[in-house]
Coordinates of C-alpha atoms and ligand atoms in Angstrom, one line a residue:
M367 CA 24.6 -35.3 222.4
F368 CA 25.2 -33.3 225.6
P369 CA 27.6 -34.6 228.3
E370 CA 26.1 -36.3 231.4
S371 CA 27.4 -33.4 233.5
H372 CA 24.5 -31.3 232.2
T373 CA 22.5 -30.4 235.4
G374 CA 19.6 -28.3 234.1
Y375 CA 15.9 -28.5 235.0
S376 CA 13.4 -29.5 232.4
Y377 CA 10.5 -27.2 231.4
E378 CA 8.2 -29.6 233.3
D379 CA 10.3 -29.3 236.5
C380 CA 10.1 -25.5 236.3
R381 CA 6.4 -25.6 235.5
A382 CA 5.8 -27.9 238.6
T383 CA 7.6 -25.4 240.9
A384 CA 5.7 -22.4 239.4
D385 CA 2.4 -24.2 239.7
W386 CA 3.2 -25.2 243.3
L387 CA 3.7 -21.5 244.1
L388 CA 0.7 -20.3 242.2
A389 CA -1.5 -22.7 244.0
Q390 CA -0.5 -21.1 247.3
T391 CA -0.8 -17.4 246.6
A392 CA -3.4 -15.3 244.8
V393 CA -0.6 -12.8 243.8
R394 CA 0.1 -12.9 240.0
P395 CA 3.4 -11.1 239.8
V396 CA 4.3 -9.0 236.7
V397 CA 7.6 -7.7 238.2
G398 CA 10.3 -9.9 239.7
I399 CA 13.0 -8.4 241.9
V400 CA 16.3 -9.9 242.9
C401 CA 18.0 -8.5 246.1
G402 CA 21.8 -8.3 246.1
S403 CA 24.0 -8.8 249.1
G404 CA 22.7 -6.7 252.0
L405 CA 19.9 -5.4 249.9
G406 CA 17.2 -7.7 251.1
G407 CA 15.2 -4.8 252.6
L408 CA 13.8 -4.3 249.1
A409 CA 11.5 -7.3 249.9
D410 CA 10.2 -5.6 253.0
M411 CA 8.5 -2.9 250.8
L412 CA 6.0 -5.4 249.5
K413 CA 2.5 -5.2 251.0
D414 CA 0.2 -8.2 251.8
Q415 CA 3.1 -10.5 251.8
V416 CA 3.0 -14.3 251.1
V417 CA 6.4 -15.6 252.0
F418 CA 8.1 -18.9 251.2
N419 CA 11.3 -20.1 252.6
Y420 CA 13.6 -21.4 249.8
R421 CA 13.9 -24.8 251.7
D422 CA 10.2 -25.3 251.3
I423 CA 10.0 -24.7 247.5
P424 CA 10.4 -27.8 245.3
N425 CA 13.6 -27.7 243.3
F426 CA 14.8 -24.5 244.9
P427 CA 18.4 -24.2 246.1
Q428 CA 19.2 -22.8 249.6
S429 CA 20.9 -19.5 250.3
T430 CA 24.2 -20.0 252.0
V431 CA 25.7 -16.5 252.0
H432 CA 25.4 -14.0 254.9
G433 CA 23.2 -11.1 253.7
H434 CA 20.9 -13.4 251.6
A435 CA 17.9 -14.4 253.7
G436 CA 16.6 -17.2 251.5
R437 CA 13.0 -16.2 251.1
L438 CA 10.7 -15.7 248.1
V439 CA 8.3 -12.9 248.9
F440 CA 5.1 -12.3 246.9
G441 CA 3.1 -9.1 247.4
T442 CA 2.2 -5.7 246.0
L443 CA 4.3 -2.7 245.5
K444 CA 2.1 0.4 245.3
G445 CA -0.7 -1.9 244.0
R446 CA 1.5 -3.7 241.5
P447 CA 1.9 -7.5 242.0
C448 CA 5.5 -8.4 242.5
V449 CA 7.7 -11.3 243.5
C450 CA 11.0 -10.7 245.3
M451 CA 14.0 -13.0 245.9
Q452 CA 15.4 -12.1 249.3
G453 CA 18.6 -13.8 248.5
R454 CA 20.2 -15.1 245.3
F455 CA 22.5 -17.9 244.4
H456 CA 26.1 -17.6 243.3
L457 CA 28.4 -19.9 241.3
Y458 CA 30.9 -20.0 244.2
E459 CA 28.3 -21.6 246.5
G460 CA 28.9 -24.7 244.5
Y461 CA 25.6 -24.9 242.6
P462 CA 25.5 -25.8 238.9
I463 CA 25.0 -22.6 236.9
Q464 CA 21.6 -23.9 235.7
K465 CA 20.5 -24.1 239.3
I466 CA 21.5 -20.6 240.3
T467 CA 19.5 -19.2 237.4
L468 CA 16.4 -21.5 237.9
P469 CA 14.4 -18.8 239.6
M470 CA 14.4 -16.7 236.4
R471 CA 12.5 -19.5 234.6
I472 CA 10.2 -19.8 237.5
F473 CA 9.6 -16.0 237.4
K474 CA 8.7 -16.4 233.7
L475 CA 6.3 -19.2 234.3
L476 CA 4.7 -17.2 237.2
G477 CA 3.9 -14.5 234.6
V478 CA 6.7 -12.0 235.3
E479 CA 7.4 -9.6 232.4
T480 CA 10.1 -7.4 233.9
V481 CA 13.0 -8.4 236.1
I482 CA 14.8 -5.9 238.3
L483 CA 18.2 -7.2 239.6
T484 CA 20.4 -5.6 242.2
N485 CA 23.8 -6.4 243.4
A486 CA 26.7 -5.2 245.5
A487 CA 29.9 -4.6 243.5
G488 CA 33.4 -3.3 243.7
G489 CA 34.0 0.0 241.8
L490 CA 36.7 -0.2 239.2
N491 CA 35.9 3.2 237.6
Q492 CA 38.1 5.7 239.4
D493 CA 35.4 8.3 239.3
F494 CA 33.0 6.0 241.3
K495 CA 32.6 6.4 245.1
V496 CA 31.4 4.0 247.7
G497 CA 27.6 4.4 247.9
D498 CA 27.2 5.2 244.2
I499 CA 24.3 3.5 242.4
M500 CA 25.4 2.2 238.9
I501 CA 22.7 1.6 236.3
I502 CA 24.1 -1.4 234.4
K503 CA 24.2 -0.8 230.6
D504 CA 26.2 -3.9 229.6
H505 CA 28.2 -6.7 231.0
L506 CA 31.4 -8.8 230.7
N507 CA 30.7 -12.4 231.3
M508 CA 34.1 -13.8 232.3
P509 CA 32.9 -17.3 233.3
G510 CA 31.2 -17.4 229.9
F511 CA 34.6 -16.9 228.2
A512 CA 35.6 -20.1 229.9
G513 CA 32.6 -22.0 228.7
N514 CA 30.4 -21.5 231.8
N515 CA 27.1 -20.2 230.5
P516 CA 23.7 -21.0 232.0
L517 CA 22.3 -21.9 228.6
I518 CA 24.7 -24.7 228.0
G519 CA 22.9 -28.0 227.5
P520 CA 19.9 -28.9 225.4
N521 CA 17.8 -25.9 224.4
D522 CA 14.1 -26.0 225.1
E523 CA 12.4 -23.7 222.6
R524 CA 9.5 -23.2 225.0
F525 CA 11.9 -21.0 227.0
G526 CA 13.7 -19.4 224.1
V527 CA 16.0 -19.7 221.1
R528 CA 19.3 -21.6 220.9
F529 CA 21.4 -18.5 220.3
P530 CA 19.8 -15.5 222.1
C531 CA 21.0 -12.0 221.3
M532 CA 22.7 -10.2 224.2
S533 CA 23.4 -6.8 222.7
D534 CA 20.1 -5.6 224.0
A535 CA 20.3 -7.4 227.3
Y536 CA 19.7 -4.3 229.5
D537 CA 16.5 -2.6 228.4
R538 CA 17.3 1.0 227.3
E539 CA 13.9 2.5 228.2
L540 CA 14.2 1.1 231.7
Q541 CA 17.7 2.5 232.0
Q542 CA 16.3 5.9 231.0
L543 CA 13.4 5.5 233.5
A544 CA 15.9 4.7 236.3
M545 CA 18.0 7.8 235.4
D546 CA 14.8 10.0 235.3
V547 CA 13.6 8.5 238.6
G548 CA 17.0 8.9 240.3
I549 CA 17.3 12.5 239.2
E550 CA 13.8 13.2 240.3
L551 CA 14.5 11.8 243.8
G552 CA 17.6 14.0 244.1
Y553 CA 20.1 11.1 243.7
G554 CA 22.0 12.7 240.7
D555 CA 25.2 13.1 242.7
F556 CA 25.5 9.4 243.3
L557 CA 23.8 8.0 240.2
R558 CA 26.2 6.5 237.5
E559 CA 25.9 4.1 234.6
G560 CA 28.4 1.5 233.5
V561 CA 29.6 -2.0 232.6
Y562 CA 29.4 -4.8 235.2
C563 CA 31.9 -7.6 235.0
V564 CA 31.1 -11.0 236.6
L565 CA 33.8 -13.3 238.0
G566 CA 33.3 -16.7 239.7
G567 CA 34.5 -15.7 243.2
P568 CA 34.5 -16.2 246.1
S569 CA 38.0 -14.8 246.4
F570 CA 38.1 -11.1 245.7
E571 CA 40.2 -9.8 242.9
T572 CA 44.0 -9.2 242.9
I573 CA 45.3 -5.8 242.1
A574 CA 46.5 -7.0 238.7
E575 CA 43.0 -8.5 238.0
C576 CA 41.3 -5.2 238.9
R577 CA 43.6 -3.3 236.6
M578 CA 43.0 -5.7 233.8
L579 CA 39.2 -5.6 234.2
H580 CA 39.3 -1.9 234.2
K581 CA 41.3 -1.8 231.0
L582 CA 38.9 -4.2 229.4
G583 CA 36.1 -1.7 229.9
A584 CA 34.5 -2.8 233.2
D585 CA 33.3 -0.1 235.6
A586 CA 32.3 -2.5 238.4
V587 CA 33.0 -6.1 239.4
G588 CA 30.9 -8.7 241.2
M589 CA 30.1 -12.4 241.4
S590 CA 26.4 -12.5 240.2
T591 CA 23.6 -11.1 238.1
V592 CA 25.0 -11.8 234.6
H593 CA 23.9 -15.5 234.6
E594 CA 20.4 -14.5 235.7
V595 CA 20.3 -11.8 233.1
I596 CA 21.2 -14.3 230.3
V597 CA 18.4 -16.7 231.4
A598 CA 15.9 -13.9 231.9
R599 CA 16.6 -12.5 228.4
H600 CA 16.6 -16.0 226.9
C601 CA 13.0 -16.5 228.0
G602 CA 11.9 -13.0 226.9
M603 CA 11.7 -11.0 230.1
R604 CA 12.7 -7.3 230.1
V605 CA 15.7 -6.7 232.3
F606 CA 16.9 -3.8 234.4
A607 CA 19.9 -4.2 236.7
L608 CA 21.8 -1.9 239.1
S609 CA 25.0 -2.2 241.2
L610 CA 25.5 -0.6 244.5
I611 CA 29.2 0.3 244.7
T612 CA 29.9 -1.1 248.1
N613 CA 33.7 -0.8 248.0
R614 CA 36.4 0.5 245.7
A615 CA 38.4 -2.2 244.0
V616 CA 42.0 -2.0 245.0
M617 CA 44.0 -0.9 242.0
D618 CA 47.2 0.4 243.6
Y619 CA 50.1 -1.5 245.3
D620 CA 50.5 1.3 247.8
S621 CA 46.9 1.0 249.0
E622 CA 46.2 -0.5 252.4
E623 CA 42.5 -1.2 251.5
K624 CA 41.2 -4.8 251.6
A625 CA 37.9 -5.9 250.0
N626 CA 35.7 -7.6 252.6
H627 CA 32.1 -8.8 252.8
E628 CA 31.4 -6.8 256.0
E629 CA 32.1 -3.5 254.2
V630 CA 29.8 -4.7 251.4
L631 CA 26.9 -5.4 253.8
E632 CA 27.5 -2.1 255.7
T633 CA 27.4 0.0 252.5
G634 CA 24.2 -1.9 251.6
K635 CA 22.7 -0.8 255.0
Q636 CA 23.6 2.8 254.4
R637 CA 22.1 3.1 251.0
A638 CA 19.1 0.8 251.6
E639 CA 16.5 3.5 251.9
Q640 CA 17.4 5.3 248.7
L641 CA 17.7 2.1 246.7
E642 CA 14.3 1.0 248.0
R643 CA 12.7 4.3 247.0
M644 CA 14.3 4.2 243.6
V645 CA 13.2 0.7 242.8
S646 CA 9.7 1.1 244.2
T647 CA 9.2 4.3 242.2
M648 CA 10.4 2.5 239.0
V649 CA 8.0 -0.3 239.6
T650 CA 5.0 2.0 239.8
R651 CA 6.0 3.5 236.4
I652 CA 6.6 0.3 234.5
G653 CA 3.5 -0.6 232.5
H654 CA 2.7 -4.2 232.0
N655 CA 3.5 -4.2 228.3
N656 CA 4.8 -0.7 227.8
Y657 CA 6.5 2.0 229.9
S658 CA 4.7 5.1 230.9
Ligands
R1P1084 O1 26.2 -9.9 243.8 P1 25.6 -10.0 245.2 O2 24.7 -11.1 245.4 O3 25.0 -8.6 245.5 O4 26.9 -10.2 246.2 C1 28.1 -9.6 246.0 O5 28.7 -9.5 247.3 C2 29.4 -10.7 247.6 C3 30.8 -10.3 248.1 O6 30.8 -9.4 249.2 C4 29.5 -11.5 246.4 O7 28.5 -12.5 246.4 C5 29.1 -10.5 245.3 O8 28.6 -11.1 244.1

């Protein structure tokens, strides 16, 4: 029924990877964190770490992008058991879309209930500045429009339903919690909310593309996160995601600015501390089955 090109992992494959990890650590994570480009410092916040290199984990892809260390870190954040991906996978690395999202299913089978994803993104919204933190309230899945969705292939009901809803992809209570925490920490001046648009990359966008995406309703553009969100929601985990606006998308033919990965990593470094404080405070306030 499905073409031979389907490259997904079975429930049993995912179970085997999760069991392999669970056998080697006593940590039973309830929160899973994904670090975006240059934001790997989030993982260093975990106490009593048990660390696995991606190359040692059965079925796991390898990180190939500068700024993504390629380590899965288990530990506790202010007493709460967490697992953190220090490095994620992207479509442009050449992996099948099911492979770049595999860690979300592993998270689920490890017992994770809430996923917090971070990314570096270009700001399309003209009010946004470099260094702003954007709470993601919705997304535009451009590869999805072209038929590239991580749920393509046979559906295993043990993960979720064939046609999952995405109008509630980004948990509203967690968005509010992030806003409250950000304001409390004094980040109000650089805290925003908006719509994230994913493209395949790795080339950055043309000026015409940026203008088009902005007209379509996107506030920020990047090359990740959305595929992970779809898979995480499919298997019933709550999702919160934020973008660090690392550069302004070039929208003007008179501009001399050029998007580049070095600027992305540099902005990550500059905002790392605030991002870490915001995420760690959120984690302490997320209840296992409710929010306090
Ligand atoms: O989305 P993350 O992983 O943060 O990385 C972003 O930064 C890279 C471009 O500089 C791209 O991979 C883009 O998606």
